[in-house]
Tab-separated table of C-alpha atoms and ligand atoms in Angstrom:
chain	number	residue	atom	x	y	z
K	1	MET	CA	93.717	-8.355	91.046
K	2	ALA	CA	92.930	-4.859	89.869
K	3	SER	CA	93.002	-1.276	90.943
K	4	VAL	CA	89.604	0.392	91.168
K	5	THR	CA	88.949	4.067	90.171
K	6	LEU	CA	85.719	5.892	90.883
K	7	GLU	CA	85.325	9.082	88.872
K	8	LYS	CA	82.711	11.629	89.710
K	9	LEU	CA	80.259	8.892	90.524
K	10	TRP	CA	76.603	9.766	91.064
K	11	LYS	CA	73.587	7.675	92.004
K	12	LYS	CA	70.107	9.102	92.067
K	13	TYR	CA	66.928	7.190	92.772
K	14	GLY	CA	64.361	9.630	91.472
K	15	ASP	CA	64.842	12.674	93.727
K	16	VAL	CA	67.075	10.865	96.215
K	17	GLU	CA	70.706	11.713	95.760
K	18	ALA	CA	72.241	8.571	97.239
K	19	VAL	CA	75.857	9.157	95.931
K	20	CYS	CA	77.017	12.637	95.091
K	21	GLU	CA	80.100	12.841	92.835
K	22	ILE	CA	82.394	10.388	94.647
K	23	SER	CA	85.963	10.129	93.295
K	24	LEU	CA	88.373	7.569	94.743
K	25	ASP	CA	91.395	5.691	93.687
K	26	ILE	CA	91.825	2.142	95.200
K	27	ALA	CA	95.187	0.617	94.672
K	28	ASP	CA	95.683	-2.953	93.422
K	29	GLY	CA	95.810	-5.187	96.539
K	30	GLU	CA	94.500	-2.489	98.808
K	31	PHE	CA	91.978	-3.077	101.628
K	32	MET	CA	89.552	-0.049	101.423
K	33	SER	CA	86.734	0.352	103.769
K	34	PHE	CA	83.685	2.563	103.229
K	35	LEU	CA	82.514	3.778	106.580
K	36	GLY	CA	79.431	5.793	107.388
K	37	PRO	CA	75.992	5.869	108.997
K	38	SER	CA	73.095	3.978	107.587
K	39	GLY	CA	71.735	5.605	104.370
K	40	CYS	CA	74.936	7.475	103.464
K	41	GLY	CA	75.304	5.675	100.156
K	42	LYS	CA	77.774	2.883	100.854
K	43	SER	CA	75.757	-0.017	99.367
K	44	SER	CA	74.769	2.014	96.376
K	45	THR	CA	78.448	2.704	95.648
K	46	MET	CA	79.339	-0.999	96.123
K	47	ARG	CA	76.523	-2.130	93.861
K	48	MET	CA	77.667	0.196	91.153
K	49	ILE	CA	81.166	-1.255	91.375
K	50	ALA	CA	79.668	-4.724	91.155
K	51	GLY	CA	77.542	-3.735	88.228
K	52	LEU	CA	74.354	-4.599	90.041
K	53	GLU	CA	73.141	-0.950	90.011
K	54	GLU	CA	72.992	1.392	87.063
K	55	ILE	CA	75.330	4.380	87.332
K	56	THR	CA	73.501	7.703	87.071
K	57	SER	CA	76.686	9.497	85.944
K	58	GLY	CA	80.466	9.101	86.238
K	59	ASN	CA	82.864	6.361	85.568
K	60	ILE	CA	84.281	3.177	87.061
K	61	TYR	CA	87.625	1.757	85.936
K	62	PHE	CA	89.331	-1.614	86.880
K	63	ASP	CA	92.968	-1.246	86.087
K	64	GLY	CA	92.345	1.806	83.989
K	65	GLU	CA	89.781	-0.035	81.861
K	66	LEU	CA	86.233	1.511	81.837
K	67	VAL	CA	83.754	-1.062	83.120
K	68	ASN	CA	80.574	1.022	83.145
K	69	LYS	CA	79.032	-1.158	80.422
K	70	VAL	CA	80.569	-4.474	81.489
K	71	ARG	CA	78.014	-6.969	82.731
K	72	PRO	CA	78.301	-8.024	86.404
K	73	ARG	CA	79.437	-11.573	85.667
K	74	ASP	CA	82.096	-10.304	83.260
K	75	ARG	CA	83.579	-7.946	85.803
K	76	ASN	CA	84.974	-10.869	87.794
K	77	VAL	CA	84.129	-9.516	91.178
K	78	ALA	CA	83.412	-11.685	94.210
K	79	MET	CA	80.808	-10.458	96.613
K	80	ALA	CA	80.095	-11.411	100.123
K	81	PHE	CA	77.110	-10.347	102.059
K	82	GLU	CA	75.626	-11.115	105.472
K	83	THR	CA	74.094	-14.372	104.286
K	84	TYR	CA	75.837	-17.002	102.159
K	85	ALA	CA	73.445	-19.409	100.531
K	86	LEU	CA	75.224	-22.744	100.026
K	87	TYR	CA	73.992	-25.361	97.589
K	88	PRO	CA	72.202	-27.743	100.031
K	89	THR	CA	72.574	-30.890	97.792
K	90	LEU	CA	76.359	-30.457	97.357
K	91	ASN	CA	78.946	-31.202	99.962
K	92	VAL	CA	81.451	-28.501	100.927
K	93	TYR	CA	84.072	-29.607	98.428
K	94	GLU	CA	81.570	-29.412	95.583
K	95	ASN	CA	80.230	-26.128	96.864
K	96	LEU	CA	83.751	-24.665	96.600
K	97	ALA	CA	84.399	-26.366	93.284
K	98	PHE	CA	81.135	-25.104	91.677
K	99	PRO	CA	82.330	-21.691	90.370
K	100	LEU	CA	85.529	-23.304	89.056
K	101	ARG	CA	83.671	-26.130	87.224
K	102	ALA	CA	81.319	-23.483	85.827
K	103	ALA	CA	84.421	-21.718	84.426
K	104	LYS	CA	85.574	-25.004	82.909
K	105	TRP	CA	88.621	-25.575	85.010
K	106	SER	CA	90.194	-29.101	84.807
K	107	ASN	CA	89.633	-31.524	87.657
K	108	ALA	CA	93.275	-31.300	88.777
K	109	ASP	CA	93.175	-27.511	88.866
K	110	VAL	CA	89.890	-27.496	90.721
K	111	ASP	CA	91.211	-29.951	93.322
K	112	LYS	CA	94.344	-27.868	93.874
K	113	ARG	CA	92.470	-24.639	94.246
K	114	VAL	CA	89.742	-26.045	96.510
K	115	ARG	CA	92.352	-27.551	98.848
K	116	GLU	CA	94.342	-24.379	98.857
K	117	ILE	CA	91.495	-22.146	99.795
K	118	ALA	CA	90.046	-24.671	102.262
K	119	GLY	CA	93.492	-24.688	103.982
K	120	ILE	CA	93.674	-20.924	104.245
K	121	LEU	CA	90.157	-20.786	105.802
K	122	GLU	CA	90.865	-23.841	107.992
K	123	ILE	CA	87.999	-25.806	106.804
K	124	THR	CA	89.789	-28.796	105.123
K	125	ASP	CA	88.221	-31.252	107.597
K	126	LEU	CA	84.715	-30.110	106.533
K	127	LEU	CA	85.151	-30.819	102.870
K	128	ASP	CA	83.071	-34.030	102.895
K	129	ARG	CA	80.212	-32.548	105.020
K	130	MET	CA	76.846	-31.403	103.736
K	131	PRO	CA	75.818	-27.796	104.442
K	132	ALA	CA	72.975	-28.969	106.673
K	133	HIS	CA	75.529	-30.470	108.980
K	134	LEU	CA	77.547	-27.297	109.592
K	135	SER	CA	77.201	-24.697	112.377
K	136	GLY	CA	76.234	-21.116	111.355
K	137	GLY	CA	79.828	-20.008	111.721
K	138	GLN	CA	81.104	-22.906	109.613
K	139	GLN	CA	78.517	-22.129	106.893
K	140	GLN	CA	79.766	-18.615	106.869
K	141	SER	CA	83.345	-19.699	106.426
K	142	VAL	CA	82.371	-22.051	103.556
K	143	GLY	CA	80.344	-19.276	101.933
K	144	LEU	CA	83.365	-16.958	102.156
K	145	ALA	CA	85.626	-19.677	100.740
K	146	ARG	CA	83.338	-20.196	97.806
K	147	ALA	CA	83.404	-16.461	97.083
K	148	LEU	CA	87.206	-16.640	97.091
K	149	THR	CA	87.837	-19.749	94.955
K	150	ARG	CA	87.983	-17.909	91.663
K	151	ALA	CA	90.611	-15.214	92.258
K	152	PRO	CA	88.408	-12.192	91.647
K	153	ARG	CA	89.707	-8.927	90.234
K	154	VAL	CA	88.062	-7.210	93.203
K	155	PHE	CA	86.507	-8.647	96.376
K	156	LEU	CA	83.443	-6.782	97.654
K	157	MET	CA	82.068	-7.201	101.095
K	158	ASP	CA	78.893	-5.380	102.303
K	159	GLU	CA	78.554	-5.603	106.072
K	160	PRO	CA	79.465	-9.324	105.843
K	161	ILE	CA	79.708	-9.927	109.590
K	162	SER	CA	77.328	-7.368	111.010
K	163	HIS	CA	74.859	-9.925	112.386
K	164	LEU	CA	77.384	-12.125	114.185
K	165	ASP	CA	77.617	-11.687	117.969
K	166	THR	CA	80.466	-9.580	119.339
K	167	ARG	CA	82.829	-12.464	120.061
K	168	GLN	CA	82.370	-14.060	116.640
K	169	ARG	CA	82.732	-10.756	114.978
K	170	GLY	CA	86.063	-10.097	116.617
K	171	ARG	CA	87.327	-13.522	115.511
K	172	MET	CA	86.038	-13.087	111.936
K	173	ARG	CA	87.528	-9.616	111.761
K	174	ALA	CA	91.082	-10.820	112.590
K	175	TYR	CA	90.548	-13.609	110.209
K	176	LEU	CA	89.535	-11.419	107.278
K	177	LYS	CA	92.457	-9.257	107.874
K	178	ARG	CA	94.807	-12.279	107.749
K	179	LEU	CA	93.065	-13.447	104.646
K	180	HIS	CA	93.806	-10.181	102.889
K	181	ILE	CA	97.430	-10.336	103.913
K	182	GLU	CA	97.736	-13.925	102.583
K	183	LEU	CA	95.782	-13.545	99.345
K	184	GLY	CA	96.598	-10.006	98.510
K	185	TYR	CA	93.246	-9.256	96.840
K	186	THR	CA	91.897	-5.844	96.290
K	187	MET	CA	89.139	-5.551	98.878
K	188	ILE	CA	86.338	-3.137	99.378
K	189	TYR	CA	84.555	-3.443	102.643
K	190	VAL	CA	81.415	-1.614	103.546
K	191	THR	CA	80.492	-1.106	107.263
K	192	HIS	CA	78.739	1.295	109.580
K	193	ASP	CA	80.953	0.040	112.363
K	194	GLN	CA	83.915	2.354	112.906
K	195	GLU	CA	85.879	-0.175	114.896
K	196	GLU	CA	85.616	-2.780	112.080
K	197	ALA	CA	86.692	-0.289	109.447
K	198	MET	CA	89.599	0.884	111.554
K	199	ALA	CA	90.740	-2.594	112.422
K	200	LEU	CA	90.616	-3.996	108.948
K	201	ALA	CA	91.393	-1.416	106.326
K	202	ASP	CA	94.610	0.010	104.828
K	203	ARG	CA	92.577	3.100	104.226
K	204	VAL	CA	89.105	4.290	105.266
K	205	ALA	CA	86.715	6.416	103.241
K	206	VAL	CA	84.372	8.056	105.629
K	207	MET	CA	81.068	8.841	104.043
K	208	ASP	CA	78.078	10.997	104.964
K	209	LEU	CA	75.022	12.033	102.924
K	210	GLY	CA	76.413	10.550	99.715
K	211	LEU	CA	79.697	12.357	99.997
K	212	ILE	CA	83.159	11.160	100.998
K	213	ARG	CA	84.229	13.377	103.876
K	214	GLN	CA	87.779	12.004	104.242
K	215	VAL	CA	89.981	9.252	102.880
K	216	GLY	CA	92.979	8.205	104.969
K	217	THR	CA	94.765	5.544	106.939
K	218	PRO	CA	93.038	4.607	110.238
K	219	ASP	CA	95.732	6.791	112.015
K	220	GLU	CA	95.093	9.763	109.814
K	221	ILE	CA	91.395	9.493	110.269
K	222	PHE	CA	91.641	9.160	113.927
K	223	HIS	CA	94.350	11.740	114.714
K	224	ASN	CA	93.651	14.379	112.001
K	225	PRO	CA	89.944	14.258	111.232
K	226	VAL	CA	89.090	16.901	108.627
K	227	ASP	CA	85.867	17.937	110.310
K	228	THR	CA	83.662	17.420	113.330
K	229	PHE	CA	81.636	14.727	111.537
K	230	VAL	CA	84.663	12.472	111.019
K	231	ALA	CA	86.084	13.385	114.484
K	232	GLY	CA	82.767	12.406	116.128
K	233	PHE	CA	82.128	9.242	114.059
K	234	VAL	CA	85.439	7.521	114.628
K	235	GLY	CA	86.469	6.542	118.203
K	236	GLU	CA	84.471	4.989	121.122
K	237	PRO	CA	83.434	6.620	123.448
K	238	PRO	CA	83.314	9.455	120.861
K	239	MET	CA	85.322	12.637	120.880
K	240	ASN	CA	84.033	15.336	123.192
K	241	PHE	CA	83.187	18.713	121.748
K	242	LEU	CA	83.124	21.980	123.652
K	243	GLU	CA	82.045	25.279	122.201
K	244	CYS	CA	84.587	28.069	122.839
K	245	GLU	CA	85.346	31.659	122.056
K	246	HIS	CA	88.822	33.049	121.184
K	247	SER	CA	90.201	35.457	123.818
K	248	GLN	CA	93.459	36.965	124.914
K	249	GLU	CA	94.736	36.939	128.463
K	250	GLU	CA	98.027	38.682	129.248
K	251	GLY	CA	98.918	38.706	125.603
K	252	ARG	CA	98.245	34.963	125.278
K	253	HIS	CA	95.774	33.372	122.986
K	254	VAL	CA	93.306	31.222	124.877
K	255	LEU	CA	89.892	29.569	124.637
K	256	ARG	CA	87.001	30.597	126.815
K	257	HIS	CA	84.080	28.434	127.533
K	258	ASN	CA	81.381	29.915	129.739
K	259	GLY	CA	83.969	31.767	131.802
K	260	ILE	CA	86.391	28.850	131.979
K	261	THR	CA	89.782	29.405	130.440
K	262	ILE	CA	91.257	26.565	128.294
K	263	GLU	CA	94.739	26.503	126.705
K	264	MET	CA	95.040	26.628	122.982
K	265	PRO	CA	96.664	23.542	121.494
K	266	PRO	CA	100.418	24.209	120.777
K	267	HIS	CA	99.906	23.106	117.213
K	268	SER	CA	97.537	26.125	116.723
K	269	GLU	CA	100.445	28.640	116.854
K	270	ALA	CA	100.565	28.848	113.104
K	271	LEU	CA	97.001	30.019	113.163
K	272	ALA	CA	97.777	32.871	115.548
K	273	GLN	CA	100.759	33.939	113.394
K	274	ARG	CA	98.568	34.067	110.396
K	275	GLY	CA	95.948	36.031	112.342
K	276	ALA	CA	93.529	33.222	111.299
K	277	ILE	CA	91.959	32.327	114.652
K	278	PRO	CA	88.169	32.527	114.192
K	279	GLN	CA	86.080	34.099	117.054
K	280	ARG	CA	83.980	30.915	117.590
K	281	MET	CA	85.519	27.474	117.695
K	282	ILE	CA	84.827	23.955	118.763
K	283	LEU	CA	87.424	22.252	120.850
K	284	GLY	CA	87.581	18.491	120.382
K	285	ILE	CA	89.223	16.190	122.962
K	286	ARG	CA	89.111	12.396	123.154
K	287	PRO	CA	87.874	10.767	126.394
K	288	PHE	CA	91.280	9.143	126.849
K	289	TYR	CA	93.036	12.516	127.035
K	290	ILE	CA	91.201	14.124	129.930
K	291	ASP	CA	92.858	13.814	133.201
K	292	ILE	CA	90.717	13.944	136.406
K	293	GLY	CA	91.787	15.585	139.692
K	294	LEU	CA	89.797	15.378	142.847
K	295	GLU	CA	90.957	18.825	143.926
K	296	LYS	CA	91.502	22.088	141.989
K	297	SER	CA	95.207	22.439	141.129
K	298	ALA	CA	97.505	24.386	138.775
K	299	ARG	CA	96.843	21.690	136.278
K	300	HIS	CA	93.253	20.616	137.033
K	301	THR	CA	91.388	23.914	136.340
K	302	ILE	CA	88.198	22.919	134.648
K	303	PRO	CA	85.281	22.285	137.049
K	304	ALA	CA	82.908	19.396	136.332
K	305	GLU	CA	80.020	17.659	137.936
K	306	VAL	CA	79.754	13.922	137.807
K	307	PHE	CA	76.721	12.676	135.968
K	308	VAL	CA	77.378	8.831	136.205
K	309	VAL	CA	80.402	6.507	136.537
K	310	GLU	CA	80.395	3.271	134.481
K	311	PRO	CA	82.867	0.647	135.765
K	312	LEU	CA	83.589	-1.469	132.644
K	313	GLY	CA	86.368	-3.545	134.164
K	314	ASP	CA	89.262	-2.624	131.702
K	315	MET	CA	88.460	1.015	132.190
K	316	THR	CA	85.977	3.350	133.943
K	317	VAL	CA	83.974	5.688	131.744
K	318	VAL	CA	83.031	8.859	133.631
K	319	SER	CA	80.302	11.112	132.316
K	320	VAL	CA	80.547	14.686	133.624
K	321	ASP	CA	78.940	18.050	132.945
K	322	VAL	CA	81.110	21.082	132.361
K	323	ILE	CA	78.423	23.698	132.918
K	324	GLU	CA	75.935	22.459	130.283
K	325	THR	CA	78.109	20.304	128.132
K	326	ARG	CA	78.250	16.523	128.818
K	327	LEU	CA	81.728	14.984	128.423
K	328	GLN	CA	82.898	11.401	128.632
K	329	ILE	CA	86.211	10.530	130.196
K	330	VAL	CA	88.124	7.241	130.071
K	331	ALA	CA	89.579	6.822	133.496
K	332	GLU	CA	91.618	4.173	135.317
K	333	PRO	CA	89.875	0.861	135.919
K	334	ASP	CA	89.601	1.583	139.682
K	335	PHE	CA	88.478	5.203	139.523
K	336	ARG	CA	85.194	5.747	141.353
K	337	ALA	CA	83.162	8.883	142.105
K	338	GLN	CA	79.605	9.754	143.054
K	339	PRO	CA	76.946	11.481	141.032
K	340	MET	CA	77.027	15.262	141.552
K	341	GLN	CA	80.437	15.178	142.987
K	342	THR	CA	82.676	17.993	141.713
K	343	LEU	CA	85.852	16.993	139.845
K	344	TRP	CA	88.610	19.075	138.256
K	345	LEU	CA	89.667	18.295	134.742
K	346	ALA	CA	92.840	18.844	132.850
K	347	PHE	CA	92.908	18.669	129.070
K	348	ASP	CA	96.141	17.731	127.465
K	349	PRO	CA	96.569	20.712	125.065
K	350	ALA	CA	98.803	18.684	122.729
K	351	ARG	CA	95.792	16.318	122.282
K	352	THR	CA	93.066	18.792	121.693
K	353	LEU	CA	91.760	19.702	118.183
K	354	LEU	CA	90.189	22.841	116.995
K	355	PHE	CA	87.351	23.179	114.519
K	356	ASP	CA	85.676	26.207	113.003
K	357	ALA	CA	82.272	26.601	114.688
K	358	GLU	CA	80.689	27.859	111.476
K	359	THR	CA	81.863	25.148	109.061
K	360	GLY	CA	82.928	22.337	111.266
K	361	GLY	CA	86.244	22.114	109.430
K	362	ALA	CA	89.411	21.257	111.225
K	363	LEU	CA	91.629	24.335	111.918
K	364	THR	CA	94.744	22.598	112.995
K	365	ASN	CA	96.668	19.421	112.357
K	366	GLN	CA	98.253	17.499	115.127
K	367	ALA	CA	101.937	16.920	114.598
D	401	ADP	P1	73.912	2.590	103.024
D	401	ADP	O1	74.368	1.329	102.401
D	401	ADP	O2	75.090	3.528	103.442
D	401	ADP	O3	73.097	2.424	104.203
D	401	ADP	P2	72.379	2.912	100.672
D	401	ADP	O4	73.344	3.111	99.464
D	401	ADP	O5	71.659	1.630	100.752
D	401	ADP	O6	73.077	3.430	101.946
D	401	ADP	O7	71.212	4.077	100.426
D	401	ADP	C1	71.526	5.430	100.266
D	401	ADP	C2	70.254	6.237	100.102
D	401	ADP	O8	69.583	5.886	98.918
D	401	ADP	C3	69.278	6.101	101.228
D	401	ADP	O9	68.597	7.299	101.405
D	401	ADP	C4	68.305	5.044	100.697
D	401	ADP	O10	67.025	5.228	101.291
D	401	ADP	C5	68.296	5.384	99.241
D	401	ADP	N1	68.054	4.150	98.418
D	401	ADP	C6	68.792	3.060	98.375
D	401	ADP	N2	68.304	2.168	97.469
D	401	ADP	C7	67.192	2.638	96.914
D	401	ADP	C8	66.207	2.343	95.975
D	401	ADP	N3	66.276	1.144	95.323
D	401	ADP	N4	65.222	3.162	95.650
D	401	ADP	C9	65.060	4.399	96.250
D	401	ADP	N5	66.005	4.817	97.231
D	401	ADP	C10	66.998	3.991	97.524
D	402	MG	MG1	74.053	-0.691	103.096
């Protein structure tokens, strides 16, 4: 296994700047996910690490050794993509053995390794089967096993399960995570699916427009996003944003949104002390941290009109309009209301985040 270092990495296709000066240290044995919307440069970065795409400028190191000029097959990376083409004329055992035989392993070593990997992937009873006699899911497991037989220095996966149905994807996700724990490989996993990235990775690099916006553990990314892009990309339903102005009422700093007063988060006190509160801010609050009251009360002070109510079983998602801003709220499973009904909301100030309206940058960190 190896650590991977990306240093000021650029990828340009003609005028298209696909990757713009990415720098990142991935530790030996770490599970790193690249997360971002389609077209943000994830695959280009991955392909440069694999050696399949020329580097426009910058450097890539494995364990501190520069690999820019090392040919793909000499980098000893394993790659898994959405589709795994198995050799149709070889049974599962020989499919797994193929990369090892090509590397001139002895028969005894091949046998030991094939059985070890098959055991981990729970496909031992498929070893004698031909690929044509496997289900789609089994083929995928065998393909994954084959990519893993030669312990690679780095294991690269580019949206490897994005076309499975939701159930299969959930199973495969747990399985990949366990695989990483058991094998301890350095893994780099590309996905546009925030849930997948959060569930799997030790750390997530959130990308947008060829740039890394933030690198952090799933908790850091979720609780302390550096800007409105990261805040809005991670979490489902997504974080709500409300444009606010800074104001003072009876000597207190507050937020005002179209005549509605909203408390400042307690963790913004440092801002006030530094006199660094901008005039225009964006308040961010996750759907889970909005409390609904049926009547106005000392706590429920923000009026909202119901747009629709979605009863999802495990929870109810309520869409409401606060004047002209649509918010989503995660409510109790049995919560019901009618469209156009007036509700009164309470935001938990300790759970709100503040962003600069000009730059989108986070102004405060939650404790
Ligand atoms: P992602 O994997 O995040 O969807 P890609 O790395 O595939 O993003 O693409 C990043 C950008 O580079 C996109 O704008 C895409 O259209 C462009 N791009 C990717 N590959 C090529 C190519 N071979 N030629 C020209 N443009 C490309
Ligand atoms: Mg891609």
